[in-house]
PDB file of C-alpha atoms in Angstrom:
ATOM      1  CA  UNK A   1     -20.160 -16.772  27.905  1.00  0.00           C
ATOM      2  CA  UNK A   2     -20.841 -14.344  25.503  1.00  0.00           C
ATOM      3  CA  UNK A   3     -19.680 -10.243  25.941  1.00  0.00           C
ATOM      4  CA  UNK A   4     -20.611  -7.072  24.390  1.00  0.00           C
ATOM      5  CA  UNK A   5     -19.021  -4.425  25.499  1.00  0.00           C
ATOM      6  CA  UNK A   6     -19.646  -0.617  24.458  1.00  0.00           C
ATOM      7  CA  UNK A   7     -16.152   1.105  23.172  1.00  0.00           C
ATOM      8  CA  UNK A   8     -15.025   4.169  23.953  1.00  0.00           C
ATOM      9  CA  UNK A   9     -12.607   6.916  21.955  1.00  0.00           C
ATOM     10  CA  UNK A  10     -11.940   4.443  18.902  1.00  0.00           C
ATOM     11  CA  UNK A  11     -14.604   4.496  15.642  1.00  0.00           C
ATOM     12  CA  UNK A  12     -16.218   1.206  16.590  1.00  0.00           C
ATOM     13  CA  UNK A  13     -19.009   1.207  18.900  1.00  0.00           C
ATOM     14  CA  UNK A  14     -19.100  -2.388  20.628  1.00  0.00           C
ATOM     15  CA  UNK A  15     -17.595  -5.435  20.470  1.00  0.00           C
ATOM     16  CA  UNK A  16     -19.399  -9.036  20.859  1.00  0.00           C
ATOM     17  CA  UNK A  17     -17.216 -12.009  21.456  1.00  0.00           C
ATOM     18  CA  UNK A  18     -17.607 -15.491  23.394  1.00  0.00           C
ATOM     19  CA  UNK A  19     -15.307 -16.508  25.790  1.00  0.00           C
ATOM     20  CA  UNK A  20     -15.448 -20.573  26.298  1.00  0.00           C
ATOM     21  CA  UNK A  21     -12.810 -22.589  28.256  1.00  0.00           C
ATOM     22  CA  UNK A  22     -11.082 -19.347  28.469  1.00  0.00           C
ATOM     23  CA  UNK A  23     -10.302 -18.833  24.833  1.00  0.00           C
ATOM     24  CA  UNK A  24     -12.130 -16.344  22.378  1.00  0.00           C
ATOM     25  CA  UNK A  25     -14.074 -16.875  19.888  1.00  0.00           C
ATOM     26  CA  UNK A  26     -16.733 -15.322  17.124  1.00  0.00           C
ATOM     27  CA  UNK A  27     -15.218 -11.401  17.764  1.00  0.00           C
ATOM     28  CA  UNK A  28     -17.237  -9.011  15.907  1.00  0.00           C
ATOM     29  CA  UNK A  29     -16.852  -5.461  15.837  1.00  0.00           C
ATOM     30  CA  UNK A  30     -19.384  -2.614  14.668  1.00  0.00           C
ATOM     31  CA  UNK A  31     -18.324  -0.178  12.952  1.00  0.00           C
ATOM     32  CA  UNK A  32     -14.936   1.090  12.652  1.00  0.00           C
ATOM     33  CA  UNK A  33     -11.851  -0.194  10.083  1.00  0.00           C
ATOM     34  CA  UNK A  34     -14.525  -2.971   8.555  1.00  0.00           C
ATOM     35  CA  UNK A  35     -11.240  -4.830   6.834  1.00  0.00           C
ATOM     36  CA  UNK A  36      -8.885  -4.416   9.755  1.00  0.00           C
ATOM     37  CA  UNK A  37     -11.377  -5.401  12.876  1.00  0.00           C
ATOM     38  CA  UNK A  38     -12.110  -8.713  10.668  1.00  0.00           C
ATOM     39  CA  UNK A  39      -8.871  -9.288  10.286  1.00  0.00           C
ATOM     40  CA  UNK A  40      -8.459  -9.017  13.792  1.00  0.00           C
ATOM     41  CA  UNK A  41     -11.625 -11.170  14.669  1.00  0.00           C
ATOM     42  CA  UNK A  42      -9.796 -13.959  12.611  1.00  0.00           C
ATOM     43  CA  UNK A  43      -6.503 -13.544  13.879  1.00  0.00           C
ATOM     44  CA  UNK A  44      -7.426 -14.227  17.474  1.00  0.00           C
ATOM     45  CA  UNK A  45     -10.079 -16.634  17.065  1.00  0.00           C
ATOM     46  CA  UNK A  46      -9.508 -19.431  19.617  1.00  0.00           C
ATOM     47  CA  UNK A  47      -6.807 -17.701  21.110  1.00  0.00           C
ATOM     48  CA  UNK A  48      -6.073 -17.863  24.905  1.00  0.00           C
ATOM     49  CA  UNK A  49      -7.496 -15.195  26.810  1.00  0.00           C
ATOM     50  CA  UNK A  50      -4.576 -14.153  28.706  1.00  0.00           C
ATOM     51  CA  UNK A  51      -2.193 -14.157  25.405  1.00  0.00           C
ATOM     52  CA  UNK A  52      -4.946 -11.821  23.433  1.00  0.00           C
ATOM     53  CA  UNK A  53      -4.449  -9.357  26.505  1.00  0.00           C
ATOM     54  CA  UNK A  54      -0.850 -10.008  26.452  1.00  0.00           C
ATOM     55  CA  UNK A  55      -0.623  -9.167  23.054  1.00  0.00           C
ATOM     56  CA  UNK A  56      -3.138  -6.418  22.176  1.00  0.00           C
ATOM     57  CA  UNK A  57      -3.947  -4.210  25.661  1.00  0.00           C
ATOM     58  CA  UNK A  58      -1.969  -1.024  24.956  1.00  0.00           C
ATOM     59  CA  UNK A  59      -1.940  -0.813  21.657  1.00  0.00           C
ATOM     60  CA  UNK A  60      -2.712   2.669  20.182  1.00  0.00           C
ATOM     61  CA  UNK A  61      -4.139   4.371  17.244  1.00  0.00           C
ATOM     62  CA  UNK A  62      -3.069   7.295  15.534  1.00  0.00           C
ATOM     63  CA  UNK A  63      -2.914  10.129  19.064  1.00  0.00           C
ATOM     64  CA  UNK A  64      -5.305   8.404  20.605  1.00  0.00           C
ATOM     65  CA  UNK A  65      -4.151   6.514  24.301  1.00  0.00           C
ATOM     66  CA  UNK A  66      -6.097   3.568  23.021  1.00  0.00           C
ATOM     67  CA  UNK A  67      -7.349   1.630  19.306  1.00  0.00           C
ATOM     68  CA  UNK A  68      -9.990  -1.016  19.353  1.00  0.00           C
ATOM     69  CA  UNK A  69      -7.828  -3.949  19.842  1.00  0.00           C
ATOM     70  CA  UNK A  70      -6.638  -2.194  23.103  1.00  0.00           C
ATOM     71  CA  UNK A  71     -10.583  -2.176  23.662  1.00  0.00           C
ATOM     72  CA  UNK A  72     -10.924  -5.752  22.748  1.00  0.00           C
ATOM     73  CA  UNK A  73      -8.245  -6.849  25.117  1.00  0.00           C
ATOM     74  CA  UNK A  74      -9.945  -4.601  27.691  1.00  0.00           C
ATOM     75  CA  UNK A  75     -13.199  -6.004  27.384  1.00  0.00           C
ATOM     76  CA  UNK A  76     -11.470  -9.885  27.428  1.00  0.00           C
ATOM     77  CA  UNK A  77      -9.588  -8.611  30.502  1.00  0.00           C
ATOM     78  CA  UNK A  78     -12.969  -8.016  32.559  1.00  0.00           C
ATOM     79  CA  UNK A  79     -14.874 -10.797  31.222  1.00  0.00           C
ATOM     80  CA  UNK A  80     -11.874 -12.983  32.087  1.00  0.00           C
ATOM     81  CA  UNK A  81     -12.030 -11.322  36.296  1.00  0.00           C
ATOM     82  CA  UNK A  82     -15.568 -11.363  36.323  1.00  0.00           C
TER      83      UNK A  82
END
């Protein structure tokens, strides 16, 4: 299945990603940290769903409650329940 999902209080704008047999793939973010949300994108690429969430929902960004991995696992999180 493939997500985009619109961000909110972090410099990227969306996020696409597919989710198959409950692992994610091909994450691409717009805008933002261009260098760091690749790096990201590659460093969860076929990674469980539930482990990305594990690992990444909560994470913050500067004094913000919330960075675009926390978005990412967010976004996983309710394509994962829906």
């Amino acid at each position: 299945m493939h997500v985009t999902s619109k961000t909110s209080q972090v410099c990227s704008t969306k996020i696409d990603f597919d989710v198959v047999d409950g692992k994610v793939y091909n994450v691409v973010f717009t805008g933002g940290c261009n260098g760091n949300l690749k790096a990201i994108g590659k460093l969860v690429e076929g990674m469980e769903c539930e482990k990305l969430i594990r690992t990444l929902k909560g994470n913050t960004c500067g004094s913000s409650t919330t960075s675009c991995a926390d978005q990412l696992a967010q976004a996983v999180e309710k394509a994962v329940e829906a």
